[in-house]
Amino acid sequence: MAAIQDYDVAVIGGGPAGATAAATLARAGRSVLLLDRAGRIKPCGGAVPPRLIHDFDIPDHLLVARARGARIVSPRGRQVSMPIAGDGFVGMVDRDVFDEFLRARAASAGAVRLTGRHERIERAADGRTLVHYRAGEVRHTVAARAVIGADGAASAVARQMVPAAGAARRVFAYHEVIRAPAAGAAAAGWDGRRCDIYYDARVSPDFYAWIFPHGETASIGTGSAVKGFSLRRAVAALRDETGLGQAETIRAEGAPLPLKPLARWDDGVNVLLAGDAAGVVAPASGEGIYYAMLGGKLAGEAADAFCASGDARALREARRRFMAAHGMVFAVLGMMQDFWYASDRRRERFVAICGDADVQSITWQAYMEKALVRAKPAAHLRIFAKNIAHLTGLARA
């Protein structure tokens, strides 16, 4: 076993969470391995808020589009415009380019990149933790003092090492990346500066469908946890309905999305989860990139503290700090999804509420700042009253 390469931390998974964790650890002076599968791109609308761009120093060239607002479409075809005030925007990234940039940045900071498929973790008799992986037909082994599992919603690390975390609540997402229509093309209301979101059981019985601009391309997708619902047919129907059926399809991807943080992110010894593996995709919105990168940063800092102290309690800090900052946001979004997405009747009322100026202001502010907005009690009171009116049927959908 003397020939096995030793690292302070092995990070399994090279998406935004894993790459950010690896970069955080490398900058702290730790020896870190970043192990990632080749050729996998997660289905994702690619939306990133300004806070992510600022907090994680994302260069402008990675933003393929800047959406200046959204259009929300109800089951009956009601369209509500939600412009972003001032110079605010939603940044759009292509995940294949964006994720590779993050992995390359981690390598530049000192992380060792390897391509391979993680197979299992073993605790050896000499006290070392061994990570076994396969590259092509060849099996390899490395040793690490700590392991971060950032290997997605179906995390093999979580299944093997943190079974006490419980099963994640999930939807399955599917999208197609298409060639975007040229300016003035006859797609139904296509606007390369706007995100379109569809709340309609025909395209998602329990979530939503989207059309997001990506400059020269666009992402058209949907998600659902309903077994037997055809995501491919739903996307095809949405493309036909919006005049995008004949657009060139560049690629298609599908994957599960967790919608609730796991109850536990570490195994109490030396393994910690991050990103989708920890369940940090926001309910209702499905937003995951910012939360994955924040979770990766916190996991990297917790693993660094563990390496310094040898105290496994340091690993708990990643989840504690994340939930202290965003646990209430996830709880509120979860309640919103459970109630408003339950039927087309409720979706119709939800879209009507989205037309309210107070709702739009607070929604965009919360999105930009990644926090609940507490500083506008009068606006919150008005929103509460309007919600009650819709819930009781006093307001017209």
mmCIF file of C-alpha atoms in Angstrom:
data_model
loop_
_atom_site.group_PDB
_atom_site.id
_atom_site.type_symbol
_atom_site.label_atom_id
_atom_site.label_comp_id
_atom_site.label_asym_id
_atom_site.label_seq_id
_atom_site.Cartn_x
_atom_site.Cartn_y
_atom_site.Cartn_z
ATOM 1 C CA MET A 1 0.000 0.000 0.000
ATOM 2 C CA ALA A 2 3.020 2.284 0.211
ATOM 3 C CA ALA A 3 2.722 3.065 -3.521
ATOM 4 C CA ILE A 4 -0.772 4.513 -3.157
ATOM 5 C CA GLN A 5 -0.873 8.303 -3.567
ATOM 6 C CA ASP A 6 -1.985 10.115 -0.423
ATOM 7 C CA TYR A 7 -4.041 13.333 -0.331
ATOM 8 C CA ASP A 8 -5.450 15.433 2.457
ATOM 9 C CA VAL A 9 -8.861 15.422 0.752
ATOM 10 C CA ALA A 10 -10.336 13.528 -2.183
ATOM 11 C CA VAL A 11 -13.260 15.335 -3.839
ATOM 12 C CA ILE A 12 -15.494 13.014 -5.849
ATOM 13 C CA GLY A 13 -17.455 14.890 -8.508
ATOM 14 C CA GLY A 14 -16.353 17.888 -10.568
ATOM 15 C CA GLY A 15 -19.537 19.947 -10.886
ATOM 16 C CA PRO A 16 -19.866 23.393 -9.306
ATOM 17 C CA ALA A 17 -19.898 21.984 -5.752
ATOM 18 C CA GLY A 18 -16.933 19.651 -6.166
ATOM 19 C CA ALA A 19 -14.829 22.081 -8.166
ATOM 20 C CA THR A 20 -15.477 24.862 -5.636
ATOM 21 C CA ALA A 21 -14.629 22.574 -2.706
ATOM 22 C CA ALA A 22 -11.391 21.514 -4.407
ATOM 23 C CA ALA A 23 -10.399 25.110 -5.166
ATOM 24 C CA THR A 24 -11.173 26.159 -1.572
ATOM 25 C CA LEU A 25 -8.980 23.392 -0.170
ATOM 26 C CA ALA A 26 -6.119 23.956 -2.626
ATOM 27 C CA ARG A 27 -6.030 27.648 -1.778
ATOM 28 C CA ALA A 28 -5.841 26.682 1.902
ATOM 29 C CA GLY A 29 -2.697 24.698 1.151
ATOM 30 C CA ARG A 30 -4.220 21.227 1.281
ATOM 31 C CA SER A 31 -3.265 18.452 -1.105
ATOM 32 C CA VAL A 32 -6.498 17.688 -2.894
ATOM 33 C CA LEU A 33 -7.653 15.298 -5.586
ATOM 34 C CA LEU A 34 -10.574 16.243 -7.848
ATOM 35 C CA LEU A 35 -12.008 13.082 -9.403
ATOM 36 C CA ASP A 36 -14.612 13.594 -12.111
ATOM 37 C CA ARG A 37 -16.372 11.559 -14.752
ATOM 38 C CA ALA A 38 -15.819 12.648 -18.328
ATOM 39 C CA GLY A 39 -18.511 13.839 -20.713
ATOM 40 C CA ARG A 40 -21.400 14.326 -18.302
ATOM 41 C CA ILE A 41 -23.408 17.572 -18.506
ATOM 42 C CA LYS A 42 -26.247 18.128 -16.058
ATOM 43 C CA PRO A 43 -29.620 19.271 -17.466
ATOM 44 C CA CYS A 44 -29.859 22.820 -16.216
ATOM 45 C CA GLY A 45 -31.391 26.120 -17.239
ATOM 46 C CA GLY A 46 -28.041 27.702 -16.421
ATOM 47 C CA ALA A 47 -29.326 30.695 -14.438
ATOM 48 C CA VAL A 48 -26.902 32.383 -12.039
ATOM 49 C CA PRO A 49 -27.667 35.409 -9.820
ATOM 50 C CA PRO A 50 -25.412 38.457 -9.535
ATOM 51 C CA ARG A 51 -24.429 37.385 -6.024
ATOM 52 C CA LEU A 52 -22.854 34.204 -7.395
ATOM 53 C CA ILE A 53 -20.973 36.185 -10.027
ATOM 54 C CA HIS A 54 -19.633 38.510 -7.329
ATOM 55 C CA ASP A 55 -18.971 35.993 -4.549
ATOM 56 C CA PHE A 56 -17.203 33.475 -6.780
ATOM 57 C CA ASP A 57 -15.434 35.879 -9.149
ATOM 58 C CA ILE A 58 -17.065 34.646 -12.372
ATOM 59 C CA PRO A 59 -15.677 36.403 -15.470
ATOM 60 C CA ASP A 60 -18.047 38.094 -17.907
ATOM 61 C CA HIS A 61 -17.054 35.877 -20.820
ATOM 62 C CA LEU A 62 -18.846 32.921 -19.172
ATOM 63 C CA LEU A 63 -22.178 34.752 -19.310
ATOM 64 C CA VAL A 64 -23.717 33.785 -22.643
ATOM 65 C CA ALA A 65 -26.816 35.910 -21.970
ATOM 66 C CA ARG A 66 -28.249 38.376 -19.470
ATOM 67 C CA ALA A 67 -31.982 37.980 -18.953
ATOM 68 C CA ARG A 68 -33.670 41.225 -17.943
ATOM 69 C CA GLY A 69 -36.839 39.614 -16.702
ATOM 70 C CA ALA A 70 -39.206 36.682 -16.948
ATOM 71 C CA ARG A 71 -42.530 35.823 -18.533
ATOM 72 C CA ILE A 72 -44.787 33.548 -16.483
ATOM 73 C CA VAL A 73 -47.449 31.566 -18.373
ATOM 74 C CA SER A 74 -50.475 30.009 -16.662
ATOM 75 C CA PRO A 75 -52.513 26.900 -17.597
ATOM 76 C CA ARG A 76 -55.102 29.126 -19.337
ATOM 77 C CA GLY A 77 -52.427 30.995 -21.251
ATOM 78 C CA ARG A 78 -52.329 34.086 -19.030
ATOM 79 C CA GLN A 79 -48.968 35.788 -19.494
ATOM 80 C CA VAL A 80 -47.434 37.841 -16.712
ATOM 81 C CA SER A 81 -44.345 39.929 -17.365
ATOM 82 C CA MET A 82 -41.826 40.215 -14.518
ATOM 83 C CA PRO A 83 -39.189 42.767 -15.541
ATOM 84 C CA ILE A 84 -36.134 43.267 -13.340
ATOM 85 C CA ALA A 85 -35.840 46.842 -12.155
ATOM 86 C CA GLY A 86 -32.789 48.972 -12.792
ATOM 87 C CA ASP A 87 -29.653 47.269 -14.041
ATOM 88 C CA GLY A 88 -30.467 43.902 -12.479
ATOM 89 C CA PHE A 89 -30.244 40.714 -14.536
ATOM 90 C CA VAL A 90 -30.150 36.932 -14.424
ATOM 91 C CA GLY A 91 -26.882 35.635 -15.819
ATOM 92 C CA MET A 92 -26.977 32.599 -18.103
ATOM 93 C CA VAL A 93 -24.153 30.080 -18.403
ATOM 94 C CA ASP A 94 -23.635 26.950 -20.479
ATOM 95 C CA ARG A 95 -22.879 24.173 -18.026
ATOM 96 C CA ASP A 96 -20.338 22.367 -20.185
ATOM 97 C CA VAL A 97 -18.155 25.496 -20.437
ATOM 98 C CA PHE A 98 -18.935 26.818 -16.951
ATOM 99 C CA ASP A 99 -18.189 23.571 -15.109
ATOM 100 C CA GLU A 100 -14.936 23.057 -17.004
ATOM 101 C CA PHE A 101 -13.852 26.587 -16.109
ATOM 102 C CA LEU A 102 -14.414 25.792 -12.412
ATOM 103 C CA ARG A 103 -12.470 22.526 -12.652
ATOM 104 C CA ALA A 104 -9.604 24.231 -14.457
ATOM 105 C CA ARG A 105 -9.562 26.984 -11.835
ATOM 106 C CA ALA A 106 -9.325 24.385 -9.082
ATOM 107 C CA ALA A 107 -6.373 22.790 -10.891
ATOM 108 C CA SER A 108 -4.713 26.198 -11.240
ATOM 109 C CA ALA A 109 -5.048 26.615 -7.473
ATOM 110 C CA GLY A 110 -3.187 23.338 -6.975
ATOM 111 C CA ALA A 111 -5.798 20.551 -7.071
ATOM 112 C CA VAL A 112 -4.855 17.371 -8.912
ATOM 113 C CA ARG A 113 -7.435 16.497 -11.571
ATOM 114 C CA LEU A 114 -8.132 12.901 -12.501
ATOM 115 C CA THR A 115 -10.802 11.516 -14.810
ATOM 116 C CA GLY A 116 -12.547 8.373 -13.688
ATOM 117 C CA ARG A 117 -15.656 6.797 -12.192
ATOM 118 C CA HIS A 118 -15.747 6.437 -8.415
ATOM 119 C CA GLU A 119 -16.536 2.887 -7.310
ATOM 120 C CA ARG A 120 -16.268 2.666 -3.518
ATOM 121 C CA ILE A 121 -14.623 3.929 -0.353
ATOM 122 C CA GLU A 122 -12.772 1.556 1.972
ATOM 123 C CA ARG A 123 -11.274 2.052 5.416
ATOM 124 C CA ALA A 124 -8.038 0.069 5.420
ATOM 125 C CA ALA A 125 -6.404 -1.767 8.324
ATOM 126 C CA ASP A 126 -3.595 0.793 8.489
ATOM 127 C CA GLY A 127 -6.135 3.564 9.203
ATOM 128 C CA ARG A 128 -6.136 5.152 5.768
ATOM 129 C CA THR A 129 -9.323 5.831 3.828
ATOM 130 C CA LEU A 130 -9.028 4.439 0.318
ATOM 131 C CA VAL A 131 -10.943 5.726 -2.702
ATOM 132 C CA HIS A 132 -11.264 3.175 -5.492
ATOM 133 C CA TYR A 133 -12.081 4.382 -8.978
ATOM 134 C CA ARG A 134 -11.981 3.154 -12.551
ATOM 135 C CA ALA A 135 -10.412 4.964 -15.506
ATOM 136 C CA GLY A 136 -11.461 3.107 -18.631
ATOM 137 C CA GLU A 137 -10.839 -0.568 -17.896
ATOM 138 C CA VAL A 138 -8.162 0.095 -15.273
ATOM 139 C CA ARG A 139 -8.878 0.292 -11.553
ATOM 140 C CA HIS A 140 -6.941 2.707 -9.361
ATOM 141 C CA THR A 141 -6.761 3.552 -5.672
ATOM 142 C CA VAL A 142 -5.796 6.689 -3.778
ATOM 143 C CA ALA A 143 -5.803 7.455 -0.059
ATOM 144 C CA ALA A 144 -7.205 10.511 1.686
ATOM 145 C CA ARG A 145 -7.648 11.856 5.203
ATOM 146 C CA ALA A 146 -11.098 13.136 4.244
ATOM 147 C CA VAL A 147 -13.520 12.622 1.348
ATOM 148 C CA ILE A 148 -16.075 15.066 -0.079
ATOM 149 C CA GLY A 149 -18.870 13.429 -2.060
ATOM 150 C CA ALA A 150 -20.092 15.910 -4.668
ATOM 151 C CA ASP A 151 -21.256 13.235 -7.086
ATOM 152 C CA GLY A 152 -24.809 14.356 -7.764
ATOM 153 C CA ALA A 153 -28.340 13.602 -6.615
ATOM 154 C CA ALA A 154 -27.824 9.849 -6.991
ATOM 155 C CA SER A 155 -24.594 10.063 -4.994
ATOM 156 C CA ALA A 156 -22.807 6.739 -4.581
ATOM 157 C CA VAL A 157 -20.784 8.289 -1.756
ATOM 158 C CA ALA A 158 -23.973 9.173 0.129
ATOM 159 C CA ARG A 159 -25.476 5.708 -0.368
ATOM 160 C CA GLN A 160 -22.364 3.957 0.908
ATOM 161 C CA MET A 161 -21.054 6.276 3.593
ATOM 162 C CA VAL A 162 -23.939 8.468 4.869
ATOM 163 C CA PRO A 163 -27.035 6.241 4.808
ATOM 164 C CA ALA A 164 -28.380 8.044 7.895
ATOM 165 C CA ALA A 165 -28.952 11.080 5.681
ATOM 166 C CA GLY A 166 -32.131 9.478 4.372
ATOM 167 C CA ALA A 167 -33.655 9.550 0.909
ATOM 168 C CA ALA A 168 -33.763 12.865 -0.932
ATOM 169 C CA ARG A 169 -36.996 14.304 -2.283
ATOM 170 C CA ARG A 170 -36.502 14.549 -6.060
ATOM 171 C CA VAL A 171 -37.938 15.531 -9.373
ATOM 172 C CA PHE A 172 -36.500 14.248 -12.624
ATOM 173 C CA ALA A 173 -35.435 16.991 -15.025
ATOM 174 C CA TYR A 174 -34.974 16.826 -18.777
ATOM 175 C CA HIS A 175 -33.986 19.548 -21.226
ATOM 176 C CA GLU A 176 -32.975 20.033 -24.833
ATOM 177 C CA VAL A 177 -30.414 22.581 -25.931
ATOM 178 C CA ILE A 178 -31.479 24.044 -29.267
ATOM 179 C CA ARG A 179 -30.218 26.613 -31.741
ATOM 180 C CA ALA A 180 -31.876 29.870 -30.706
ATOM 181 C CA PRO A 181 -34.176 31.594 -33.208
ATOM 182 C CA ALA A 182 -32.720 34.510 -35.124
ATOM 183 C CA ALA A 183 -33.982 37.957 -34.219
ATOM 184 C CA GLY A 184 -37.451 38.409 -35.671
ATOM 185 C CA ALA A 185 -38.024 34.693 -36.233
ATOM 186 C CA ALA A 186 -41.588 33.433 -35.992
ATOM 187 C CA ALA A 187 -41.272 31.695 -32.629
ATOM 188 C CA ALA A 188 -44.148 32.511 -30.307
ATOM 189 C CA GLY A 189 -42.929 35.576 -28.483
ATOM 190 C CA TRP A 190 -39.282 34.477 -28.343
ATOM 191 C CA ASP A 191 -37.082 37.013 -26.610
ATOM 192 C CA GLY A 192 -33.399 36.282 -26.035
ATOM 193 C CA ARG A 193 -33.371 38.646 -23.056
ATOM 194 C CA ARG A 194 -36.145 36.895 -21.105
ATOM 195 C CA CYS A 195 -36.731 33.637 -19.217
ATOM 196 C CA ASP A 196 -40.078 31.968 -19.945
ATOM 197 C CA ILE A 197 -41.623 29.768 -17.243
ATOM 198 C CA TYR A 198 -44.716 27.613 -17.775
ATOM 199 C CA TYR A 199 -46.954 26.499 -14.907
ATOM 200 C CA ASP A 200 -49.238 23.998 -16.620
ATOM 201 C CA ALA A 201 -49.993 20.331 -15.902
ATOM 202 C CA ARG A 202 -49.646 19.549 -19.613
ATOM 203 C CA VAL A 203 -45.911 20.257 -19.435
ATOM 204 C CA SER A 204 -45.373 19.440 -15.738
ATOM 205 C CA PRO A 205 -48.028 18.115 -13.355
ATOM 206 C CA ASP A 206 -46.084 19.080 -10.220
ATOM 207 C CA PHE A 207 -43.203 21.400 -11.170
ATOM 208 C CA TYR A 208 -42.730 23.737 -14.150
ATOM 209 C CA ALA A 209 -41.289 23.943 -17.644
ATOM 210 C CA TRP A 210 -38.881 26.560 -18.943
ATOM 211 C CA ILE A 211 -37.358 28.204 -21.983
ATOM 212 C CA PHE A 212 -34.148 30.036 -21.067
ATOM 213 C CA PRO A 213 -31.977 32.075 -23.464
ATOM 214 C CA HIS A 214 -28.310 31.155 -23.847
ATOM 215 C CA GLY A 215 -27.174 33.549 -26.542
ATOM 216 C CA GLU A 216 -26.859 31.467 -29.692
ATOM 217 C CA THR A 217 -28.671 28.565 -28.027
ATOM 218 C CA ALA A 218 -31.612 28.054 -25.659
ATOM 219 C CA SER A 219 -32.531 25.510 -22.990
ATOM 220 C CA ILE A 220 -36.052 24.051 -23.132
ATOM 221 C CA GLY A 221 -36.892 21.707 -20.293
ATOM 222 C CA THR A 222 -39.261 20.459 -17.657
ATOM 223 C CA GLY A 223 -39.291 18.409 -14.483
ATOM 224 C CA SER A 224 -41.649 16.133 -12.601
ATOM 225 C CA ALA A 225 -41.723 13.556 -9.824
ATOM 226 C CA VAL A 226 -44.817 11.874 -11.276
ATOM 227 C CA LYS A 227 -44.000 8.366 -12.442
ATOM 228 C CA GLY A 228 -45.024 7.703 -16.019
ATOM 229 C CA PHE A 229 -45.158 11.366 -17.035
ATOM 230 C CA SER A 230 -43.195 11.721 -20.275
ATOM 231 C CA LEU A 231 -40.769 14.604 -19.983
ATOM 232 C CA ARG A 232 -39.656 14.174 -23.599
ATOM 233 C CA ARG A 233 -43.211 14.444 -24.904
ATOM 234 C CA ALA A 234 -43.832 17.469 -22.707
ATOM 235 C CA VAL A 235 -40.746 19.244 -24.083
ATOM 236 C CA ALA A 236 -41.744 18.323 -27.631
ATOM 237 C CA ALA A 237 -45.222 19.754 -27.049
ATOM 238 C CA LEU A 238 -43.798 22.959 -25.595
ATOM 239 C CA ARG A 239 -41.445 23.344 -28.550
ATOM 240 C CA ASP A 240 -44.292 22.900 -31.019
ATOM 241 C CA GLU A 241 -46.554 25.277 -29.115
ATOM 242 C CA THR A 242 -43.910 28.020 -29.058
ATOM 243 C CA GLY A 243 -42.767 27.645 -32.655
ATOM 244 C CA LEU A 244 -39.456 26.012 -31.698
ATOM 245 C CA GLY A 245 -40.260 22.514 -32.899
ATOM 246 C CA GLN A 246 -38.098 22.779 -36.010
ATOM 247 C CA ALA A 247 -35.119 24.400 -34.297
ATOM 248 C CA GLU A 248 -31.900 22.367 -34.424
ATOM 249 C CA THR A 249 -31.419 20.184 -31.345
ATOM 250 C CA ILE A 250 -27.803 20.312 -30.203
ATOM 251 C CA ARG A 251 -28.022 17.924 -27.265
ATOM 252 C CA ALA A 252 -30.448 16.512 -24.685
ATOM 253 C CA GLU A 253 -29.847 15.592 -21.046
ATOM 254 C CA GLY A 254 -31.770 14.213 -18.101
ATOM 255 C CA ALA A 255 -31.023 13.743 -14.395
ATOM 256 C CA PRO A 256 -32.706 13.748 -10.973
ATOM 257 C CA LEU A 257 -32.847 16.990 -8.979
ATOM 258 C CA PRO A 258 -33.058 16.856 -5.166
ATOM 259 C CA LEU A 259 -35.407 19.418 -3.650
ATOM 260 C CA LYS A 260 -34.675 19.187 0.076
ATOM 261 C CA PRO A 261 -31.390 19.308 1.994
ATOM 262 C CA LEU A 262 -30.522 15.960 3.531
ATOM 263 C CA ALA A 263 -30.845 15.605 7.294
ATOM 264 C CA ARG A 264 -27.144 14.815 7.574
ATOM 265 C CA TRP A 265 -24.172 15.634 5.346
ATOM 266 C CA ASP A 266 -21.340 13.735 7.073
ATOM 267 C CA ASP A 267 -20.707 10.212 8.358
ATOM 268 C CA GLY A 268 -19.235 11.280 11.685
ATOM 269 C CA VAL A 269 -15.783 10.044 10.669
ATOM 270 C CA ASN A 270 -14.256 11.768 7.645
ATOM 271 C CA VAL A 271 -16.779 11.847 4.756
ATOM 272 C CA LEU A 272 -18.832 14.923 3.862
ATOM 273 C CA LEU A 273 -21.430 15.588 1.144
ATOM 274 C CA ALA A 274 -21.834 18.742 -0.978
ATOM 275 C CA GLY A 275 -24.045 20.094 -3.759
ATOM 276 C CA ASP A 276 -26.767 17.873 -5.187
ATOM 277 C CA ALA A 277 -25.410 14.981 -3.109
ATOM 278 C CA ALA A 278 -26.407 16.991 -0.021
ATOM 279 C CA GLY A 279 -29.779 17.936 -1.544
ATOM 280 C CA VAL A 280 -29.190 21.662 -1.957
ATOM 281 C CA VAL A 281 -31.383 22.495 -4.950
ATOM 282 C CA ALA A 282 -34.052 25.047 -4.078
ATOM 283 C CA PRO A 283 -37.655 23.782 -4.051
ATOM 284 C CA ALA A 284 -40.178 25.589 -6.267
ATOM 285 C CA SER A 285 -37.463 27.206 -8.406
ATOM 286 C CA GLY A 286 -35.074 24.298 -8.960
ATOM 287 C CA GLU A 287 -32.156 26.711 -8.664
ATOM 288 C CA GLY A 288 -28.983 24.850 -7.794
ATOM 289 C CA ILE A 289 -25.772 26.432 -9.097
ATOM 290 C CA TYR A 290 -25.409 29.123 -6.438
ATOM 291 C CA TYR A 291 -26.340 26.744 -3.616
ATOM 292 C CA ALA A 292 -23.994 24.070 -4.970
ATOM 293 C CA MET A 293 -21.064 26.469 -5.065
ATOM 294 C CA LEU A 294 -21.799 27.833 -1.604
ATOM 295 C CA GLY A 295 -22.162 24.292 -0.278
ATOM 296 C CA GLY A 296 -18.880 23.342 -1.946
ATOM 297 C CA LYS A 297 -17.102 26.288 -0.360
ATOM 298 C CA LEU A 298 -18.487 25.434 3.089
ATOM 299 C CA ALA A 299 -17.573 21.760 2.614
ATOM 300 C CA GLY A 300 -14.044 22.742 1.642
ATOM 301 C CA GLU A 301 -13.692 24.940 4.712
ATOM 302 C CA ALA A 302 -15.105 22.209 6.978
ATOM 303 C CA ALA A 303 -12.742 19.602 5.516
ATOM 304 C CA ASP A 304 -9.809 21.981 5.987
ATOM 305 C CA ALA A 305 -10.774 22.444 9.652
ATOM 306 C CA PHE A 306 -11.070 18.668 10.031
ATOM 307 C CA CYS A 307 -7.595 18.147 8.580
ATOM 308 C CA ALA A 308 -6.216 20.720 11.004
ATOM 309 C CA SER A 309 -7.878 19.302 14.120
ATOM 310 C CA GLY A 310 -8.710 15.678 13.384
ATOM 311 C CA ASP A 311 -12.057 16.340 15.035
ATOM 312 C CA ALA A 312 -14.956 14.922 12.979
ATOM 313 C CA ARG A 313 -17.296 17.463 14.548
ATOM 314 C CA ALA A 314 -15.722 20.061 12.246
ATOM 315 C CA LEU A 315 -17.491 18.409 9.305
ATOM 316 C CA ARG A 316 -20.924 19.257 10.750
ATOM 317 C CA GLU A 317 -20.199 22.935 10.296
ATOM 318 C CA ALA A 318 -20.842 22.779 6.541
ATOM 319 C CA ARG A 319 -24.521 21.886 6.982
ATOM 320 C CA ARG A 320 -24.993 24.055 10.069
ATOM 321 C CA ARG A 321 -23.671 27.167 8.314
ATOM 322 C CA PHE A 322 -25.632 26.487 5.124
ATOM 323 C CA MET A 323 -28.929 25.948 6.921
ATOM 324 C CA ALA A 324 -28.380 28.984 9.155
ATOM 325 C CA ALA A 325 -28.094 31.120 6.031
ATOM 326 C CA HIS A 326 -30.652 29.439 3.761
ATOM 327 C CA GLY A 327 -32.729 26.929 5.708
ATOM 328 C CA MET A 328 -35.675 29.312 6.024
ATOM 329 C CA VAL A 329 -35.568 30.092 2.290
ATOM 330 C CA PHE A 330 -35.723 26.375 1.470
ATOM 331 C CA ALA A 331 -38.591 25.838 3.924
ATOM 332 C CA VAL A 332 -40.645 28.689 2.454
ATOM 333 C CA LEU A 333 -39.995 27.565 -1.132
ATOM 334 C CA GLY A 334 -40.930 23.998 -0.208
ATOM 335 C CA MET A 335 -44.270 25.125 1.198
ATOM 336 C CA MET A 336 -44.878 27.242 -1.904
ATOM 337 C CA GLN A 337 -44.250 24.286 -4.198
ATOM 338 C CA ASP A 338 -46.418 21.903 -2.181
ATOM 339 C CA PHE A 339 -49.356 24.283 -2.211
ATOM 340 C CA TRP A 340 -49.259 26.315 -5.432
ATOM 341 C CA TYR A 341 -48.080 23.542 -7.770
ATOM 342 C CA ALA A 342 -50.697 21.046 -6.579
ATOM 343 C CA SER A 343 -53.291 21.762 -9.295
ATOM 344 C CA ASP A 344 -53.863 23.907 -12.367
ATOM 345 C CA ARG A 345 -56.473 25.877 -10.441
ATOM 346 C CA ARG A 346 -53.854 26.872 -7.894
ATOM 347 C CA ARG A 347 -51.242 27.475 -10.582
ATOM 348 C CA GLU A 348 -53.636 29.887 -12.262
ATOM 349 C CA ARG A 349 -53.933 31.871 -9.032
ATOM 350 C CA PHE A 350 -50.192 31.680 -8.438
ATOM 351 C CA VAL A 351 -49.499 33.263 -11.825
ATOM 352 C CA ALA A 352 -52.049 35.966 -11.036
ATOM 353 C CA ILE A 353 -50.204 36.745 -7.807
ATOM 354 C CA CYS A 354 -46.931 36.976 -9.759
ATOM 355 C CA GLY A 355 -48.408 39.979 -11.582
ATOM 356 C CA ASP A 356 -48.393 41.985 -8.356
ATOM 357 C CA ALA A 357 -45.738 44.709 -8.153
ATOM 358 C CA ASP A 358 -44.911 43.958 -4.506
ATOM 359 C CA VAL A 359 -44.473 40.253 -5.244
ATOM 360 C CA GLN A 360 -42.207 41.006 -8.194
ATOM 361 C CA SER A 361 -40.045 43.451 -6.248
ATOM 362 C CA ILE A 362 -39.516 41.103 -3.319
ATOM 363 C CA THR A 363 -39.038 38.050 -5.564
ATOM 364 C CA TRP A 364 -36.278 39.643 -7.613
ATOM 365 C CA GLN A 365 -34.622 41.183 -4.559
ATOM 366 C CA ALA A 366 -34.582 37.796 -2.822
ATOM 367 C CA TYR A 367 -33.179 36.162 -5.954
ATOM 368 C CA MET A 368 -30.408 38.722 -6.367
ATOM 369 C CA GLU A 369 -29.436 38.689 -2.677
ATOM 370 C CA LYS A 370 -30.137 34.969 -2.040
ATOM 371 C CA ALA A 371 -32.069 35.704 1.150
ATOM 372 C CA LEU A 372 -35.582 36.345 2.342
ATOM 373 C CA VAL A 373 -36.443 40.035 2.181
ATOM 374 C CA ARG A 374 -37.436 41.245 5.637
ATOM 375 C CA ALA A 375 -37.084 45.004 5.344
ATOM 376 C CA LYS A 376 -40.471 45.794 3.753
ATOM 377 C CA PRO A 377 -43.198 45.063 6.326
ATOM 378 C CA ALA A 378 -45.861 47.046 4.446
ATOM 379 C CA ALA A 379 -45.187 45.109 1.235
ATOM 380 C CA HIS A 380 -45.268 41.814 3.112
ATOM 381 C CA LEU A 381 -48.603 42.766 4.672
ATOM 382 C CA ARG A 382 -50.065 43.606 1.261
ATOM 383 C CA ILE A 383 -48.789 40.313 -0.172
ATOM 384 C CA PHE A 384 -50.270 38.404 2.769
ATOM 385 C CA ALA A 385 -53.658 40.031 2.205
ATOM 386 C CA LYS A 386 -53.568 39.264 -1.519
ATOM 387 C CA ASN A 387 -52.608 35.633 -0.834
ATOM 388 C CA ILE A 388 -55.532 35.279 1.554
ATOM 389 C CA ALA A 389 -57.859 36.761 -1.072
ATOM 390 C CA HIS A 390 -56.683 34.236 -3.655
ATOM 391 C CA LEU A 391 -56.799 31.314 -1.234
ATOM 392 C CA THR A 392 -60.371 32.120 -0.227
ATOM 393 C CA GLY A 393 -61.517 32.828 -3.770
ATOM 394 C CA LEU A 394 -62.261 36.482 -3.082
ATOM 395 C CA ALA A 395 -59.786 37.482 -5.782
ATOM 396 C CA ARG A 396 -60.283 36.445 -9.392
ATOM 397 C CA ALA A 397 -57.636 34.176 -10.882
#
